[in-house]
């Protein structure tokens, strides 16, 4: 089984990637000291894996409570990768889970504005 | 005498509505510790959830700006660098505020001032689109709209931002940024 699981820390989200099922989840808060140190290895794994996919179904769920501005940049980069993966002929579904009316919802909607091939769905809690 | 002095300092802070104040080396541990205290404080005050999150988010951006950009660092004989700064969080006359200050190189003042003037002059929509441009890398950081951190602060500060500079010596100025909610 090809998976990547990293527990949440005080300032980084839980990572739960299942490369066989193509089900991915980031859950928690993200405001690390060095975003590249946390994010770059994840992006490398995803980029390498997604490059090989054709006609696959990819589910990516973001359940973020808070992220800082450097993380926003990294997340937007991940959206770009998901969009490219969709354009390469995969069925990519992004789920953005958050509380209704909070700033995370607004950020998600702004990130989603540039998506044409990947699907985006808000999953609103109370 | 000792207690009087300390109490007087606390009274100065109280009169200015300052609930949290830290001056010294700004580190990631400080950020995490004070950040958690501020979150609990906001919860205890039963501030609305959106304001609480915005205050916390601005606190993080402000402190990370000091950590990254303070021109005054304690030389610990090697890494990690220990940047100096001051932080004040509180509420006065109905406004919650998060202020940070640090030394900057005098040569950087015109650029910082111009960036912050630009940001302060933008409306909600303008800030949103500049934010996206900077996140996308279409606008190089530090050119038109300063770092993405300043824009994030301006977007979240519902009652706006204030900033100021005062010369300290020939080479440096003290910079402060205040976000209001």
PDB file of C-alpha atoms in Angstrom:
ATOM      1  CA  UNK A   1       0.000   0.000   0.000  1.00  0.00           C
ATOM      2  CA  UNK A   2       1.392   3.343  -1.030  1.00  0.00           C
ATOM      3  CA  UNK A   3       0.431   5.868   1.623  1.00  0.00           C
ATOM      4  CA  UNK A   4       1.839   8.908   3.333  1.00  0.00           C
ATOM      5  CA  UNK A   5       0.578   9.643   6.814  1.00  0.00           C
ATOM      6  CA  UNK A   6       1.924  12.387   9.047  1.00  0.00           C
ATOM      7  CA  UNK A   7       0.261  13.280  12.338  1.00  0.00           C
ATOM      8  CA  UNK A   8      -0.764  16.869  13.034  1.00  0.00           C
ATOM      9  CA  UNK A   9       1.633  19.036  15.012  1.00  0.00           C
ATOM     10  CA  UNK A  10       0.802  22.260  16.848  1.00  0.00           C
ATOM     11  CA  UNK A  11       1.336  24.167  13.634  1.00  0.00           C
ATOM     12  CA  UNK A  12       1.041  21.687  10.778  1.00  0.00           C
ATOM     13  CA  UNK A  13      -1.967  19.726   9.582  1.00  0.00           C
ATOM     14  CA  UNK A  14      -2.496  15.993   9.589  1.00  0.00           C
ATOM     15  CA  UNK A  15      -1.486  14.525   6.240  1.00  0.00           C
ATOM     16  CA  UNK A  16      -3.317  11.446   5.003  1.00  0.00           C
ATOM     17  CA  UNK A  17      -2.436  10.527   1.413  1.00  0.00           C
ATOM     18  CA  UNK A  18      -3.457   7.237  -0.170  1.00  0.00           C
ATOM     19  CA  UNK A  19      -1.727   7.071  -3.541  1.00  0.00           C
ATOM     20  CA  UNK A  20      -3.358   3.762  -4.516  1.00  0.00           C
ATOM     21  CA  UNK A  21      -6.929   4.951  -3.931  1.00  0.00           C
ATOM     22  CA  UNK A  22      -6.040   8.539  -4.951  1.00  0.00           C
ATOM     23  CA  UNK A  23      -7.693   9.882  -1.839  1.00  0.00           C
ATOM     24  CA  UNK A  24      -5.886  12.724  -0.111  1.00  0.00           C
ATOM     25  CA  UNK A  25      -6.595  14.799   2.959  1.00  0.00           C
ATOM     26  CA  UNK A  26      -4.995  17.728   4.779  1.00  0.00           C
ATOM     27  CA  UNK A  27      -6.628  18.426   8.110  1.00  0.00           C
ATOM     28  CA  UNK A  28      -5.899  20.984  10.811  1.00  0.00           C
ATOM     29  CA  UNK A  29      -3.892  24.165  11.064  1.00  0.00           C
ATOM     30  CA  UNK A  30      -0.987  25.302   8.961  1.00  0.00           C
ATOM     31  CA  UNK A  31       1.376  28.072  10.039  1.00  0.00           C
ATOM     32  CA  UNK A  32       4.809  26.481  10.291  1.00  0.00           C
ATOM     33  CA  UNK A  33       8.059  28.364  10.721  1.00  0.00           C
ATOM     34  CA  UNK A  34       9.203  27.227   7.309  1.00  0.00           C
ATOM     35  CA  UNK A  35       6.400  26.333   4.921  1.00  0.00           C
ATOM     36  CA  UNK A  36       8.793  24.984   2.274  1.00  0.00           C
ATOM     37  CA  UNK A  37      10.267  22.490   4.706  1.00  0.00           C
ATOM     38  CA  UNK A  38       6.799  21.083   5.402  1.00  0.00           C
ATOM     39  CA  UNK A  39       5.188  21.447   2.002  1.00  0.00           C
ATOM     40  CA  UNK A  40       7.931  20.785  -0.559  1.00  0.00           C
ATOM     41  CA  UNK A  41       8.273  17.031   0.198  1.00  0.00           C
ATOM     42  CA  UNK A  42       4.475  16.619  -0.073  1.00  0.00           C
ATOM     43  CA  UNK A  43       4.383  18.474  -3.371  1.00  0.00           C
ATOM     44  CA  UNK A  44       7.265  16.402  -4.735  1.00  0.00           C
ATOM     45  CA  UNK A  45       5.467  13.141  -3.936  1.00  0.00           C
ATOM     46  CA  UNK A  46       2.179  14.383  -5.400  1.00  0.00           C
ATOM     47  CA  UNK A  47       3.759  15.834  -8.519  1.00  0.00           C
ATOM     48  CA  UNK A  48       5.605  12.622  -9.244  1.00  0.00           C
ATOM     49  CA  UNK A  49       2.508  10.484  -8.677  1.00  0.00           C
ATOM     50  CA  UNK A  50       0.015  12.708 -10.536  1.00  0.00           C
ATOM     51  CA  UNK A  51       2.312  12.905 -13.569  1.00  0.00           C
ATOM     52  CA  UNK A  52       1.712   9.185 -14.143  1.00  0.00           C
ATOM     53  CA  UNK A  53      -2.090   9.295 -13.837  1.00  0.00           C
ATOM     54  CA  UNK A  54      -4.443   9.092 -16.812  1.00  0.00           C
ATOM     55  CA  UNK A  55      -8.192   8.685 -16.538  1.00  0.00           C
ATOM     56  CA  UNK A  56      -8.022   8.383 -12.771  1.00  0.00           C
ATOM     57  CA  UNK A  57     -10.395   9.692 -10.146  1.00  0.00           C
ATOM     58  CA  UNK A  58      -8.608  11.908  -7.594  1.00  0.00           C
ATOM     59  CA  UNK A  59     -10.263  13.123  -4.388  1.00  0.00           C
ATOM     60  CA  UNK A  60      -8.510  15.834  -2.438  1.00  0.00           C
ATOM     61  CA  UNK A  61     -10.037  17.109   0.785  1.00  0.00           C
ATOM     62  CA  UNK A  62      -8.902  20.226   2.625  1.00  0.00           C
ATOM     63  CA  UNK A  63     -10.158  20.497   6.182  1.00  0.00           C
ATOM     64  CA  UNK A  64      -8.166  23.469   7.336  1.00  0.00           C
ATOM     65  CA  UNK A  65      -9.065  25.542  10.364  1.00  0.00           C
ATOM     66  CA  UNK A  66      -6.402  28.171   9.879  1.00  0.00           C
ATOM     67  CA  UNK A  67      -3.419  28.795   7.623  1.00  0.00           C
ATOM     68  CA  UNK A  68      -1.060  31.748   7.396  1.00  0.00           C
ATOM     69  CA  UNK A  69      -0.172  33.788   4.334  1.00  0.00           C
ATOM     70  CA  UNK A  70       2.887  31.735   3.345  1.00  0.00           C
ATOM     71  CA  UNK A  71       0.782  28.588   3.570  1.00  0.00           C
ATOM     72  CA  UNK A  72      -1.845  30.239   1.365  1.00  0.00           C
ATOM     73  CA  UNK A  73       0.776  30.530  -1.331  1.00  0.00           C
ATOM     74  CA  UNK A  74       1.645  26.845  -0.991  1.00  0.00           C
ATOM     75  CA  UNK A  75      -2.008  25.769  -1.059  1.00  0.00           C
ATOM     76  CA  UNK A  76      -2.621  27.815  -4.192  1.00  0.00           C
ATOM     77  CA  UNK A  77       0.331  25.960  -5.729  1.00  0.00           C
ATOM     78  CA  UNK A  78      -1.337  22.674  -4.823  1.00  0.00           C
ATOM     79  CA  UNK A  79      -4.575  23.841  -6.469  1.00  0.00           C
ATOM     80  CA  UNK A  80      -2.543  24.555  -9.613  1.00  0.00           C
ATOM     81  CA  UNK A  81      -1.120  21.035  -9.530  1.00  0.00           C
ATOM     82  CA  UNK A  82      -4.609  19.551  -9.118  1.00  0.00           C
ATOM     83  CA  UNK A  83      -5.871  21.665 -12.004  1.00  0.00           C
ATOM     84  CA  UNK A  84      -3.006  20.453 -14.231  1.00  0.00           C
ATOM     85  CA  UNK A  85      -3.767  16.883 -13.210  1.00  0.00           C
ATOM     86  CA  UNK A  86      -7.401  17.365 -14.225  1.00  0.00           C
ATOM     87  CA  UNK A  87      -6.361  18.899 -17.533  1.00  0.00           C
ATOM     88  CA  UNK A  88      -4.167  15.870 -18.187  1.00  0.00           C
ATOM     89  CA  UNK A  89      -7.328  13.758 -18.356  1.00  0.00           C
ATOM     90  CA  UNK A  90      -8.164  12.869 -14.780  1.00  0.00           C
ATOM     91  CA  UNK A  91     -11.351  13.384 -12.812  1.00  0.00           C
ATOM     92  CA  UNK A  92     -10.179  15.617  -9.972  1.00  0.00           C
ATOM     93  CA  UNK A  93     -12.546  16.581  -7.164  1.00  0.00           C
ATOM     94  CA  UNK A  94     -11.482  19.084  -4.526  1.00  0.00           C
ATOM     95  CA  UNK A  95     -13.544  19.238  -1.350  1.00  0.00           C
ATOM     96  CA  UNK A  96     -13.025  22.320   0.805  1.00  0.00           C
ATOM     97  CA  UNK A  97     -14.448  21.744   4.268  1.00  0.00           C
ATOM     98  CA  UNK A  98     -14.951  24.705   6.587  1.00  0.00           C
ATOM     99  CA  UNK A  99     -17.422  26.503   8.770  1.00  0.00           C
ATOM    100  CA  UNK A 100     -19.971  28.576   6.962  1.00  0.00           C
ATOM    101  CA  UNK A 101     -19.125  32.252   6.655  1.00  0.00           C
ATOM    102  CA  UNK A 102     -15.589  32.011   7.939  1.00  0.00           C
ATOM    103  CA  UNK A 103     -12.518  33.424   6.242  1.00  0.00           C
ATOM    104  CA  UNK A 104     -11.367  29.938   5.236  1.00  0.00           C
ATOM    105  CA  UNK A 105     -14.502  29.640   3.091  1.00  0.00           C
ATOM    106  CA  UNK A 106     -13.659  32.918   1.385  1.00  0.00           C
ATOM    107  CA  UNK A 107     -10.073  31.804   0.724  1.00  0.00           C
ATOM    108  CA  UNK A 108     -11.250  28.498  -0.717  1.00  0.00           C
ATOM    109  CA  UNK A 109     -13.669  30.239  -3.039  1.00  0.00           C
ATOM    110  CA  UNK A 110     -10.946  32.611  -4.185  1.00  0.00           C
ATOM    111  CA  UNK A 111      -8.548  29.742  -4.882  1.00  0.00           C
ATOM    112  CA  UNK A 112     -11.290  27.943  -6.805  1.00  0.00           C
ATOM    113  CA  UNK A 113     -11.928  30.912  -9.123  1.00  0.00           C
ATOM    114  CA  UNK A 114      -9.078  29.820 -11.382  1.00  0.00           C
ATOM    115  CA  UNK A 115     -10.174  26.187 -11.713  1.00  0.00           C
ATOM    116  CA  UNK A 116     -11.632  25.129 -15.024  1.00  0.00           C
ATOM    117  CA  UNK A 117     -10.959  21.395 -15.195  1.00  0.00           C
ATOM    118  CA  UNK A 118     -10.864  20.332 -11.539  1.00  0.00           C
ATOM    119  CA  UNK A 119     -14.161  20.232  -9.666  1.00  0.00           C
ATOM    120  CA  UNK A 120     -14.540  22.200  -6.451  1.00  0.00           C
ATOM    121  CA  UNK A 121     -17.095  21.651  -3.738  1.00  0.00           C
ATOM    122  CA  UNK A 122     -17.585  23.486  -0.467  1.00  0.00           C
ATOM    123  CA  UNK A 123     -18.536  21.316   2.451  1.00  0.00           C
ATOM    124  CA  UNK A 124     -19.937  23.648   5.063  1.00  0.00           C
ATOM    125  CA  UNK A 125     -20.201  22.791   8.729  1.00  0.00           C
ATOM    126  CA  UNK A 126     -22.240  24.726  11.231  1.00  0.00           C
TER     127      UNK A 126
ATOM    128  CA  UNK B   1      10.063  50.199  45.276  1.00  0.00           C
ATOM    129  CA  UNK B   2      10.393  47.160  43.118  1.00  0.00           C
ATOM    130  CA  UNK B   3       6.698  46.432  43.217  1.00  0.00           C
ATOM    131  CA  UNK B   4       5.866  50.091  42.648  1.00  0.00           C
ATOM    132  CA  UNK B   5       7.976  50.210  39.506  1.00  0.00           C
ATOM    133  CA  UNK B   6       6.540  47.028  38.125  1.00  0.00           C
ATOM    134  CA  UNK B   7       3.028  48.086  39.020  1.00  0.00           C
ATOM    135  CA  UNK B   8       3.585  51.467  37.367  1.00  0.00           C
ATOM    136  CA  UNK B   9       4.704  49.699  34.193  1.00  0.00           C
ATOM    137  CA  UNK B  10       1.589  47.564  34.304  1.00  0.00           C
ATOM    138  CA  UNK B  11      -0.551  50.680  34.812  1.00  0.00           C
ATOM    139  CA  UNK B  12       0.989  52.276  31.728  1.00  0.00           C
ATOM    140  CA  UNK B  13       0.057  49.200  29.726  1.00  0.00           C
ATOM    141  CA  UNK B  14      -3.460  49.099  31.196  1.00  0.00           C
ATOM    142  CA  UNK B  15      -4.114  52.752  30.433  1.00  0.00           C
ATOM    143  CA  UNK B  16      -3.292  51.996  26.818  1.00  0.00           C
ATOM    144  CA  UNK B  17      -5.616  49.017  26.834  1.00  0.00           C
ATOM    145  CA  UNK B  18      -2.742  46.602  26.377  1.00  0.00           C
ATOM    146  CA  UNK B  19      -3.574  43.141  27.605  1.00  0.00           C
ATOM    147  CA  UNK B  20      -0.537  41.400  26.173  1.00  0.00           C
ATOM    148  CA  UNK B  21       2.873  42.921  25.747  1.00  0.00           C
ATOM    149  CA  UNK B  22       6.158  41.372  24.857  1.00  0.00           C
ATOM    150  CA  UNK B  23       9.433  43.074  24.076  1.00  0.00           C
ATOM    151  CA  UNK B  24      12.588  41.194  23.277  1.00  0.00           C
ATOM    152  CA  UNK B  25      13.678  38.329  21.091  1.00  0.00           C
ATOM    153  CA  UNK B  26      10.818  37.265  18.861  1.00  0.00           C
ATOM    154  CA  UNK B  27      10.988  33.536  18.289  1.00  0.00           C
ATOM    155  CA  UNK B  28       8.700  30.877  16.880  1.00  0.00           C
ATOM    156  CA  UNK B  29       8.234  29.503  20.412  1.00  0.00           C
ATOM    157  CA  UNK B  30       7.048  32.919  21.590  1.00  0.00           C
ATOM    158  CA  UNK B  31       4.659  33.027  18.652  1.00  0.00           C
ATOM    159  CA  UNK B  32       3.168  29.654  19.522  1.00  0.00           C
ATOM    160  CA  UNK B  33       2.924  30.348  23.257  1.00  0.00           C
ATOM    161  CA  UNK B  34       1.476  33.859  23.148  1.00  0.00           C
ATOM    162  CA  UNK B  35      -0.724  32.852  20.206  1.00  0.00           C
ATOM    163  CA  UNK B  36      -2.330  30.103  22.255  1.00  0.00           C
ATOM    164  CA  UNK B  37      -2.868  32.479  25.174  1.00  0.00           C
ATOM    165  CA  UNK B  38      -4.531  35.034  22.884  1.00  0.00           C
ATOM    166  CA  UNK B  39      -6.825  32.379  21.460  1.00  0.00           C
ATOM    167  CA  UNK B  40      -7.920  31.280  24.921  1.00  0.00           C
ATOM    168  CA  UNK B  41      -8.355  34.891  25.961  1.00  0.00           C
ATOM    169  CA  UNK B  42     -10.626  35.606  22.994  1.00  0.00           C
ATOM    170  CA  UNK B  43     -12.636  32.492  23.787  1.00  0.00           C
ATOM    171  CA  UNK B  44     -13.017  33.548  27.413  1.00  0.00           C
ATOM    172  CA  UNK B  45     -14.183  37.000  26.290  1.00  0.00           C
ATOM    173  CA  UNK B  46     -16.705  35.277  24.075  1.00  0.00           C
ATOM    174  CA  UNK B  47     -15.609  37.381  21.131  1.00  0.00           C
ATOM    175  CA  UNK B  48     -17.331  36.287  17.938  1.00  0.00           C
ATOM    176  CA  UNK B  49     -15.566  33.478  16.141  1.00  0.00           C
ATOM    177  CA  UNK B  50     -14.638  35.486  13.061  1.00  0.00           C
ATOM    178  CA  UNK B  51     -13.043  38.309  15.056  1.00  0.00           C
ATOM    179  CA  UNK B  52     -11.152  35.804  17.210  1.00  0.00           C
ATOM    180  CA  UNK B  53      -9.739  34.086  14.144  1.00  0.00           C
ATOM    181  CA  UNK B  54      -8.835  37.385  12.501  1.00  0.00           C
ATOM    182  CA  UNK B  55      -7.040  38.665  15.599  1.00  0.00           C
ATOM    183  CA  UNK B  56      -5.090  35.428  15.866  1.00  0.00           C
ATOM    184  CA  UNK B  57      -4.260  35.398  12.153  1.00  0.00           C
ATOM    185  CA  UNK B  58      -3.026  39.000  12.232  1.00  0.00           C
ATOM    186  CA  UNK B  59      -1.001  38.267  15.359  1.00  0.00           C
ATOM    187  CA  UNK B  60       0.744  35.407  13.497  1.00  0.00           C
ATOM    188  CA  UNK B  61       1.503  37.557  10.435  1.00  0.00           C
ATOM    189  CA  UNK B  62       2.746  40.442  12.569  1.00  0.00           C
ATOM    190  CA  UNK B  63       5.065  38.276  14.662  1.00  0.00           C
ATOM    191  CA  UNK B  64       6.346  36.371  11.629  1.00  0.00           C
ATOM    192  CA  UNK B  65       7.114  39.708   9.953  1.00  0.00           C
ATOM    193  CA  UNK B  66       9.229  40.720  12.952  1.00  0.00           C
ATOM    194  CA  UNK B  67      10.976  37.345  12.984  1.00  0.00           C
ATOM    195  CA  UNK B  68      11.775  37.595   9.281  1.00  0.00           C
ATOM    196  CA  UNK B  69      12.468  41.261   8.804  1.00  0.00           C
ATOM    197  CA  UNK B  70      13.640  42.875  12.037  1.00  0.00           C
ATOM    198  CA  UNK B  71      16.922  44.678  11.416  1.00  0.00           C
ATOM    199  CA  UNK B  72      17.895  44.259  15.070  1.00  0.00           C
ATOM    200  CA  UNK B  73      19.161  40.851  16.032  1.00  0.00           C
ATOM    201  CA  UNK B  74      20.878  39.508  19.074  1.00  0.00           C
ATOM    202  CA  UNK B  75      24.112  37.889  18.057  1.00  0.00           C
ATOM    203  CA  UNK B  76      24.029  34.466  19.607  1.00  0.00           C
ATOM    204  CA  UNK B  77      27.258  33.511  17.882  1.00  0.00           C
ATOM    205  CA  UNK B  78      25.528  31.784  14.994  1.00  0.00           C
ATOM    206  CA  UNK B  79      22.112  30.580  13.977  1.00  0.00           C
ATOM    207  CA  UNK B  80      19.343  30.693  14.965  1.00  0.00           C
ATOM    208  CA  UNK B  81      19.103  34.458  14.679  1.00  0.00           C
ATOM    209  CA  UNK B  82      17.322  36.203  17.500  1.00  0.00           C
ATOM    210  CA  UNK B  83      15.366  39.117  16.056  1.00  0.00           C
ATOM    211  CA  UNK B  84      14.171  41.874  18.392  1.00  0.00           C
ATOM    212  CA  UNK B  85      10.729  43.336  18.345  1.00  0.00           C
ATOM    213  CA  UNK B  86       7.822  44.505  20.441  1.00  0.00           C
ATOM    214  CA  UNK B  87       4.256  43.248  20.429  1.00  0.00           C
ATOM    215  CA  UNK B  88       1.131  44.699  22.029  1.00  0.00           C
ATOM    216  CA  UNK B  89      -2.349  43.236  21.874  1.00  0.00           C
ATOM    217  CA  UNK B  90      -5.323  44.754  23.603  1.00  0.00           C
ATOM    218  CA  UNK B  91      -8.502  46.734  23.330  1.00  0.00           C
ATOM    219  CA  UNK B  92      -9.190  50.410  23.769  1.00  0.00           C
ATOM    220  CA  UNK B  93     -12.342  52.443  23.153  1.00  0.00           C
ATOM    221  CA  UNK B  94     -14.098  49.486  21.562  1.00  0.00           C
ATOM    222  CA  UNK B  95     -11.292  48.618  19.159  1.00  0.00           C
ATOM    223  CA  UNK B  96      -9.208  45.476  19.453  1.00  0.00           C
ATOM    224  CA  UNK B  97      -5.681  46.052  18.236  1.00  0.00           C
ATOM    225  CA  UNK B  98      -2.586  44.033  17.387  1.00  0.00           C
ATOM    226  CA  UNK B  99       0.579  46.139  17.135  1.00  0.00           C
ATOM    227  CA  UNK B 100       4.127  45.144  16.380  1.00  0.00           C
ATOM    228  CA  UNK B 101       7.287  47.165  16.086  1.00  0.00           C
ATOM    229  CA  UNK B 102      10.863  46.534  15.070  1.00  0.00           C
ATOM    230  CA  UNK B 103      13.904  48.266  13.693  1.00  0.00           C
ATOM    231  CA  UNK B 104      14.300  48.473   9.943  1.00  0.00           C
ATOM    232  CA  UNK B 105      17.176  49.773   7.846  1.00  0.00           C
ATOM    233  CA  UNK B 106      16.685  53.470   7.102  1.00  0.00           C
ATOM    234  CA  UNK B 107      17.190  52.666   3.419  1.00  0.00           C
ATOM    235  CA  UNK B 108      14.114  50.385   3.449  1.00  0.00           C
ATOM    236  CA  UNK B 109      11.756  53.009   4.862  1.00  0.00           C
ATOM    237  CA  UNK B 110      10.667  54.653   1.582  1.00  0.00           C
ATOM    238  CA  UNK B 111       9.860  51.270   0.014  1.00  0.00           C
ATOM    239  CA  UNK B 112       7.965  50.008   3.071  1.00  0.00           C
ATOM    240  CA  UNK B 113       6.072  53.269   3.375  1.00  0.00           C
ATOM    241  CA  UNK B 114       5.089  53.242  -0.294  1.00  0.00           C
ATOM    242  CA  UNK B 115       3.963  49.612  -0.087  1.00  0.00           C
ATOM    243  CA  UNK B 116       1.856  50.202   2.987  1.00  0.00           C
ATOM    244  CA  UNK B 117       0.369  53.402   1.520  1.00  0.00           C
ATOM    245  CA  UNK B 118      -0.661  51.386  -1.535  1.00  0.00           C
ATOM    246  CA  UNK B 119      -2.237  48.682   0.586  1.00  0.00           C
ATOM    247  CA  UNK B 120      -4.025  51.152   2.843  1.00  0.00           C
ATOM    248  CA  UNK B 121      -5.440  52.929  -0.193  1.00  0.00           C
ATOM    249  CA  UNK B 122      -7.091  49.806  -1.599  1.00  0.00           C
ATOM    250  CA  UNK B 123     -10.688  48.805  -1.002  1.00  0.00           C
ATOM    251  CA  UNK B 124     -11.835  45.277  -0.237  1.00  0.00           C
ATOM    252  CA  UNK B 125     -11.888  44.239  -3.892  1.00  0.00           C
ATOM    253  CA  UNK B 126      -8.528  45.858  -4.616  1.00  0.00           C
ATOM    254  CA  UNK B 127      -6.937  44.040  -1.688  1.00  0.00           C
ATOM    255  CA  UNK B 128      -8.446  40.754  -2.815  1.00  0.00           C
ATOM    256  CA  UNK B 129      -7.043  41.054  -6.310  1.00  0.00           C
ATOM    257  CA  UNK B 130      -3.611  42.246  -5.162  1.00  0.00           C
ATOM    258  CA  UNK B 131      -3.556  39.335  -2.707  1.00  0.00           C
ATOM    259  CA  UNK B 132      -4.219  36.864  -5.488  1.00  0.00           C
ATOM    260  CA  UNK B 133      -1.611  38.449  -7.761  1.00  0.00           C
ATOM    261  CA  UNK B 134       1.053  38.282  -5.068  1.00  0.00           C
ATOM    262  CA  UNK B 135       0.109  34.712  -4.090  1.00  0.00           C
ATOM    263  CA  UNK B 136       0.381  33.741  -7.742  1.00  0.00           C
ATOM    264  CA  UNK B 137       3.748  35.420  -8.037  1.00  0.00           C
ATOM    265  CA  UNK B 138       2.420  37.748 -10.764  1.00  0.00           C
ATOM    266  CA  UNK B 139       3.555  40.626  -8.601  1.00  0.00           C
ATOM    267  CA  UNK B 140       6.972  40.035  -7.071  1.00  0.00           C
ATOM    268  CA  UNK B 141       6.904  40.175  -3.293  1.00  0.00           C
ATOM    269  CA  UNK B 142       8.119  43.475  -1.996  1.00  0.00           C
ATOM    270  CA  UNK B 143       7.569  45.353  -5.204  1.00  0.00           C
ATOM    271  CA  UNK B 144       4.077  46.766  -5.469  1.00  0.00           C
ATOM    272  CA  UNK B 145       2.318  45.366  -2.494  1.00  0.00           C
ATOM    273  CA  UNK B 146       5.015  44.410  -0.014  1.00  0.00           C
ATOM    274  CA  UNK B 147       4.867  40.919   1.281  1.00  0.00           C
ATOM    275  CA  UNK B 148       1.732  38.871   1.192  1.00  0.00           C
ATOM    276  CA  UNK B 149       1.718  39.202   4.990  1.00  0.00           C
ATOM    277  CA  UNK B 150       0.880  42.928   4.927  1.00  0.00           C
ATOM    278  CA  UNK B 151      -1.955  42.332   2.478  1.00  0.00           C
ATOM    279  CA  UNK B 152      -3.331  39.522   4.609  1.00  0.00           C
ATOM    280  CA  UNK B 153      -3.227  41.799   7.655  1.00  0.00           C
ATOM    281  CA  UNK B 154      -5.007  44.592   5.785  1.00  0.00           C
ATOM    282  CA  UNK B 155      -7.705  42.211   4.544  1.00  0.00           C
ATOM    283  CA  UNK B 156      -8.434  40.906   8.021  1.00  0.00           C
ATOM    284  CA  UNK B 157      -8.219  44.180   9.961  1.00  0.00           C
ATOM    285  CA  UNK B 158     -11.873  45.205   9.805  1.00  0.00           C
ATOM    286  CA  UNK B 159     -11.131  48.695  11.122  1.00  0.00           C
ATOM    287  CA  UNK B 160      -8.016  49.209   9.099  1.00  0.00           C
ATOM    288  CA  UNK B 161      -4.291  49.477   9.605  1.00  0.00           C
ATOM    289  CA  UNK B 162      -2.056  52.287  10.824  1.00  0.00           C
ATOM    290  CA  UNK B 163       1.697  52.485  10.466  1.00  0.00           C
ATOM    291  CA  UNK B 164       4.486  54.840  11.380  1.00  0.00           C
ATOM    292  CA  UNK B 165       8.259  55.213  11.291  1.00  0.00           C
ATOM    293  CA  UNK B 166      10.583  57.120  13.567  1.00  0.00           C
ATOM    294  CA  UNK B 167      14.327  57.544  12.959  1.00  0.00           C
ATOM    295  CA  UNK B 168      16.523  55.942  15.618  1.00  0.00           C
ATOM    296  CA  UNK B 169      19.936  56.730  14.218  1.00  0.00           C
ATOM    297  CA  UNK B 170      21.487  57.296  10.799  1.00  0.00           C
ATOM    298  CA  UNK B 171      21.213  53.670   9.771  1.00  0.00           C
ATOM    299  CA  UNK B 172      17.887  52.630  11.210  1.00  0.00           C
ATOM    300  CA  UNK B 173      14.311  53.563  11.908  1.00  0.00           C
ATOM    301  CA  UNK B 174      11.712  52.079  14.200  1.00  0.00           C
ATOM    302  CA  UNK B 175       8.702  50.767  12.304  1.00  0.00           C
ATOM    303  CA  UNK B 176       5.320  49.985  13.773  1.00  0.00           C
ATOM    304  CA  UNK B 177       2.176  48.525  12.288  1.00  0.00           C
ATOM    305  CA  UNK B 178      -1.161  48.472  14.078  1.00  0.00           C
ATOM    306  CA  UNK B 179      -4.139  46.431  12.930  1.00  0.00           C
ATOM    307  CA  UNK B 180      -7.584  47.349  14.278  1.00  0.00           C
ATOM    308  CA  UNK B 181     -10.736  45.284  14.647  1.00  0.00           C
TER     309      UNK B 181
END
